[in-house]
């Protein structure tokens, strides 16, 4: 025991069947490394412990690993031992994962994790790239072993965040696969105005509905060239019609049900610019761009494909707010056949 690596006892663990049950690097070490005793604290559980397991461990005085952070949760958990790494889904402008509930179970047999927005993570972020850095920190590295790529799936505004996450992961030397669902990437410039030019009005509507405090200057935050469309009676009428549409009523209801922090996070997301804080990219990872006719017609698809020319584009039916649920099967089929194996 005093000299575990310098005795004939190591012969008893050299058999392959024994190695699989002990420290894989045991024969490479020449001395006891005390820090190894604390390595378990860095492990990220592939799924939460059952409450009965936690109670049993607590009853015997065991210290438990922390669960996933509140913003990172399983949308679809793998059944049994996962065959590979999970897929990571990124929210839309609401900051919620509502759109992935139907899609996630179809995307991967290894499970899907989802990241939803919170004011805790948005505090101090001045642009989408800085928020992406916060999200990258949430990902448990222990779930991607053996060089498995981190597959990111962004929807709508979440495509902006997912794109920068991919760039940041590549800068760390980690392989990535990027799926963009009906949204832009790599900056604000050149794209059509957010939400048809009514982003500021939508943010203000959420503030009013949820009783949130106004911006420090008392006015809706400016989105610069991507800002709101107010200014005329005709534009005010157009926004009133959009506000009464079924899609927006549903999204406002979702935010009301989610609570004040979720609504405040959505407002910040809508008003958060997508500018370059630190030069990154362009992304080299495989990119799949799944889009609707609506996004192609308003010019978003054209700009994105100019900026990410190696992306594989697939068109699916439906409008921007419903295709992720109504066309979930078509989206999953496109993802399942991508990226295609390289020819020998």
XYZ file of C-alpha atoms in Angstrom:
344
model
C 0.000 0.000 0.000
C 2.908 2.343 0.713
C 4.422 1.725 -2.736
C 1.508 0.557 -4.900
C 3.291 1.075 -8.213
C 6.595 -0.581 -7.302
C 5.574 -4.123 -6.326
C 4.658 -7.293 -8.127
C 1.055 -6.642 -7.115
C 0.500 -4.698 -10.340
C 0.520 -8.009 -12.208
C -2.857 -8.777 -10.711
C -4.463 -5.817 -12.483
C -2.779 -6.160 -15.863
C -5.446 -8.465 -17.237
C -7.897 -6.687 -19.522
C -10.884 -7.824 -17.523
C -9.383 -6.274 -14.375
C -8.356 -3.014 -16.012
C -11.917 -2.261 -16.959
C -12.912 -2.125 -13.304
C -10.148 0.099 -11.976
C -8.203 3.267 -12.778
C -7.429 3.183 -16.515
C -4.226 5.210 -15.968
C -3.025 3.251 -12.950
C 0.043 1.750 -14.642
C 1.075 5.153 -16.057
C 1.474 6.771 -12.641
C 4.578 6.515 -10.474
C 3.171 7.869 -7.244
C -0.088 8.472 -5.424
C -1.734 11.732 -6.574
C -3.838 13.115 -3.702
C -5.843 15.389 -6.022
C -7.360 12.309 -7.660
C -9.401 11.831 -4.503
C -11.332 15.009 -5.374
C -11.833 14.334 -9.090
C -15.313 12.969 -8.463
C -16.489 16.496 -7.680
C -15.932 17.479 -11.328
C -18.122 14.695 -12.695
C -21.381 15.739 -14.336
C -24.181 13.218 -13.984
C -25.745 12.128 -17.303
C -29.168 12.449 -15.641
C -30.470 13.592 -12.237
C -30.466 11.187 -9.326
C -33.828 9.899 -8.160
C -35.107 11.399 -4.937
C -35.013 7.922 -3.344
C -31.326 7.619 -4.264
C -30.592 11.035 -2.769
C -32.402 10.101 0.432
C -30.483 6.820 0.697
C -27.134 8.557 0.142
C -27.962 11.272 2.676
C -28.966 8.624 5.214
C -25.516 7.073 4.952
C -23.699 10.397 5.122
C -22.553 10.558 1.492
C -21.916 13.916 -0.145
C -23.817 14.283 -3.414
C -22.727 15.764 -6.720
C -24.653 18.898 -7.687
C -27.482 18.525 -10.193
C -27.461 20.399 -13.496
C -27.739 24.176 -13.248
C -31.332 25.499 -13.342
C -30.952 26.811 -16.901
C -29.788 23.424 -18.242
C -32.307 20.599 -18.142
C -33.230 17.396 -19.924
C -35.992 17.862 -22.496
C -35.805 14.213 -23.525
C -33.823 11.765 -21.415
C -32.238 8.657 -22.919
C -33.784 5.329 -22.065
C -31.169 3.146 -20.416
C -27.480 3.716 -21.101
C -27.105 6.416 -23.788
C -25.410 5.269 -26.999
C -23.693 8.610 -27.487
C -23.565 12.245 -26.469
C -26.763 14.294 -26.025
C -27.993 17.031 -28.332
C -28.188 20.570 -26.897
C -31.190 22.765 -27.834
C -31.167 26.579 -27.575
C -34.357 28.616 -26.997
C -36.061 31.213 -29.202
C -36.723 34.900 -28.320
C -38.996 33.893 -25.431
C -36.042 32.255 -23.716
C -38.235 29.150 -23.261
C -37.981 25.658 -24.720
C -41.661 25.244 -25.647
C -40.898 24.550 -29.311
C -38.595 21.625 -28.580
C -41.032 19.539 -26.526
C -42.325 17.731 -29.604
C -39.066 17.807 -31.550
C -36.500 16.753 -28.915
C -37.657 13.124 -28.508
C -37.235 12.698 -32.285
C -33.775 14.261 -32.532
C -31.578 11.823 -30.635
C -31.676 8.451 -28.908
C -28.991 9.781 -26.551
C -31.300 12.438 -25.134
C -31.641 16.188 -25.552
C -30.554 18.861 -23.106
C -32.136 22.307 -23.342
C -30.830 25.705 -22.276
C -33.394 28.335 -21.320
C -32.644 31.973 -20.615
C -32.542 33.627 -17.199
C -31.751 37.088 -15.934
C -28.957 35.478 -13.881
C -27.089 34.540 -17.051
C -28.055 37.668 -18.980
C -26.816 40.062 -16.282
C -23.635 41.700 -17.515
C -24.001 40.435 -21.103
C -23.732 43.214 -23.675
C -24.185 41.051 -26.785
C -25.153 37.577 -27.978
C -21.545 36.434 -28.091
C -21.119 37.090 -24.354
C -24.339 35.188 -23.614
C -23.024 32.286 -25.702
C -19.914 32.189 -23.498
C -22.181 31.845 -20.452
C -24.043 28.982 -22.109
C -20.846 27.132 -23.022
C -19.911 27.139 -19.335
C -23.150 25.267 -18.574
C -22.236 22.246 -20.693
C -20.944 19.281 -18.653
C -17.770 18.173 -20.448
C -18.152 14.684 -19.018
C -21.060 13.993 -21.374
C -18.900 14.316 -24.509
C -16.221 11.659 -24.346
C -13.742 10.372 -26.861
C -13.888 13.483 -29.032
C -17.628 13.239 -29.621
C -18.919 16.449 -31.274
C -21.226 18.761 -29.363
C -24.389 18.972 -31.487
C -26.133 22.333 -30.993
C -29.660 23.037 -32.256
C -30.786 26.674 -32.226
C -34.274 27.908 -33.082
C -35.084 31.435 -34.323
C -33.191 33.957 -32.162
C -31.446 30.980 -30.539
C -29.574 30.428 -33.814
C -27.565 33.562 -33.046
C -26.497 32.183 -29.665
C -25.878 28.656 -30.982
C -23.624 30.020 -33.741
C -21.353 31.824 -31.274
C -21.381 28.796 -28.980
C -20.076 26.732 -31.894
C -17.313 29.264 -32.561
C -16.312 29.327 -28.881
C -16.251 25.523 -28.626
C -14.112 25.306 -31.757
C -11.723 27.847 -30.241
C -11.373 25.434 -27.299
C -10.538 22.642 -29.714
C -13.838 20.804 -29.237
C -15.637 19.386 -32.315
C -19.112 20.759 -33.039
C -22.133 20.104 -35.245
C -24.504 23.050 -35.699
C -28.204 22.898 -36.614
C -29.943 26.237 -37.280
C -33.740 26.202 -37.361
C -35.241 29.169 -39.212
C -32.977 31.816 -37.749
C -29.995 34.041 -38.605
C -26.404 33.721 -37.426
C -23.180 35.724 -37.244
C -24.401 39.205 -36.427
C -27.338 41.578 -36.902
C -26.074 43.524 -39.911
C -27.575 42.621 -43.261
C -30.548 40.687 -41.937
C -34.151 41.926 -42.031
C -35.267 43.753 -38.851
C -36.119 41.500 -35.948
C -39.798 40.558 -35.728
C -40.588 42.509 -38.857
C -39.203 45.701 -37.330
C -41.361 45.555 -34.193
C -38.853 44.108 -31.739
C -38.964 47.135 -29.434
C -42.769 47.106 -29.440
C -42.863 43.404 -28.573
C -40.419 43.968 -25.706
C -42.515 46.861 -24.400
C -45.694 44.787 -24.653
C -44.096 42.086 -22.482
C -43.059 44.743 -19.961
C -46.597 46.101 -19.757
C -48.257 42.679 -19.519
C -45.925 41.490 -16.772
C -45.568 44.788 -14.886
C -41.810 44.906 -15.449
C -39.782 48.015 -14.753
C -39.014 50.179 -17.792
C -35.419 50.698 -18.991
C -33.391 53.184 -16.896
C -34.131 56.059 -19.286
C -37.870 55.312 -19.271
C -38.034 54.353 -22.933
C -37.802 50.985 -24.704
C -34.186 50.104 -25.407
C -33.080 50.983 -28.924
C -32.076 48.258 -31.346
C -30.433 50.672 -33.723
C -31.007 49.761 -37.374
C -32.832 46.620 -36.228
C -35.192 48.624 -34.040
C -38.936 49.115 -33.899
C -41.366 50.109 -36.597
C -43.415 52.662 -34.661
C -43.858 56.159 -35.998
C -47.082 56.229 -37.975
C -50.734 55.330 -37.510
C -50.400 52.642 -40.200
C -47.448 51.029 -38.428
C -49.274 51.160 -35.103
C -52.216 49.394 -36.741
C -49.923 46.724 -38.201
C -48.434 46.028 -34.795
C -51.901 45.817 -33.228
C -52.863 43.189 -35.809
C -49.653 41.223 -35.184
C -50.225 41.395 -31.419
C -53.661 39.818 -31.836
C -52.389 36.952 -33.990
C -52.659 33.451 -32.596
C -48.903 32.913 -32.518
C -48.138 36.026 -30.485
C -51.037 35.479 -28.106
C -49.685 31.990 -27.446
C -46.152 33.270 -26.832
C -47.339 36.020 -24.470
C -49.369 33.419 -22.574
C -46.316 31.165 -22.280
C -44.315 34.019 -20.776
C -47.101 34.913 -18.367
C -47.231 31.296 -17.179
C -43.429 31.103 -16.874
C -43.257 34.060 -14.491
C -41.559 37.399 -14.071
C -37.936 36.268 -14.443
C -38.711 34.490 -17.721
C -40.485 37.593 -19.065
C -37.610 39.855 -18.007
C -35.149 37.493 -19.683
C -37.208 37.541 -22.904
C -37.162 41.353 -22.969
C -33.385 41.384 -22.601
C -32.972 38.769 -25.318
C -35.079 40.770 -27.757
C -33.022 43.896 -27.097
C -29.596 42.199 -26.908
C -27.540 43.161 -29.989
C -25.651 40.553 -31.957
C -22.336 42.246 -32.501
C -18.792 40.932 -32.335
C -17.274 41.338 -28.879
C -14.255 39.194 -29.721
C -13.193 38.095 -33.222
C -14.197 34.445 -33.689
C -14.821 32.062 -36.540
C -16.116 31.768 -39.084
C -17.460 28.461 -37.889
C -15.805 25.491 -39.597
C -18.136 22.818 -38.207
C -20.775 21.057 -40.307
C -23.892 23.278 -40.420
C -27.445 22.252 -41.243
C -29.865 25.099 -41.988
C -33.520 24.044 -41.848
C -35.782 26.874 -42.965
C -39.319 27.735 -44.014
C -40.463 29.520 -47.155
C -41.259 32.536 -44.972
C -37.614 32.924 -43.919
C -36.424 32.449 -47.497
C -38.758 35.152 -48.789
C -37.767 37.779 -46.215
C -34.088 37.427 -47.129
C -32.788 35.772 -43.958
C -31.883 32.508 -45.721
C -29.926 34.284 -48.435
C -27.812 36.299 -45.989
C -27.085 33.265 -43.821
C -26.010 31.095 -46.737
C -23.656 33.845 -47.902
C -22.048 33.939 -44.446
C -22.001 30.171 -43.946
C -21.532 28.927 -47.523
C -20.767 25.351 -46.491
C -24.153 24.976 -44.748
C -26.565 22.318 -45.994
C -29.972 23.969 -46.543
C -33.253 22.066 -46.228
C -36.697 23.633 -46.667
C -39.637 22.366 -44.623
C -43.324 23.388 -44.681
C -44.970 25.723 -42.191
C -44.640 29.259 -40.889
C -41.890 30.448 -38.571
C -43.815 30.012 -35.311
C -45.439 26.652 -36.010
C -43.049 24.640 -38.175
C -40.928 23.462 -35.245
C -43.953 21.658 -33.824
C -46.059 20.860 -36.900
C -43.068 19.817 -39.022
C -41.111 18.123 -36.215
C -40.947 14.830 -38.144
C -39.512 16.474 -41.269
C -36.945 18.372 -39.199
C -35.897 15.190 -37.392
C -35.547 13.350 -40.713
C -33.284 16.106 -42.059
C -31.119 15.988 -38.930
C -30.985 12.158 -38.941
C -29.470 12.111 -42.440
C -26.836 14.711 -41.632
C -23.906 15.105 -41.745
C -23.511 12.549 -44.491
C -20.598 10.142 -44.107
C -17.586 11.245 -46.100
C -16.739 8.980 -49.061
C -13.770 6.701 -48.554
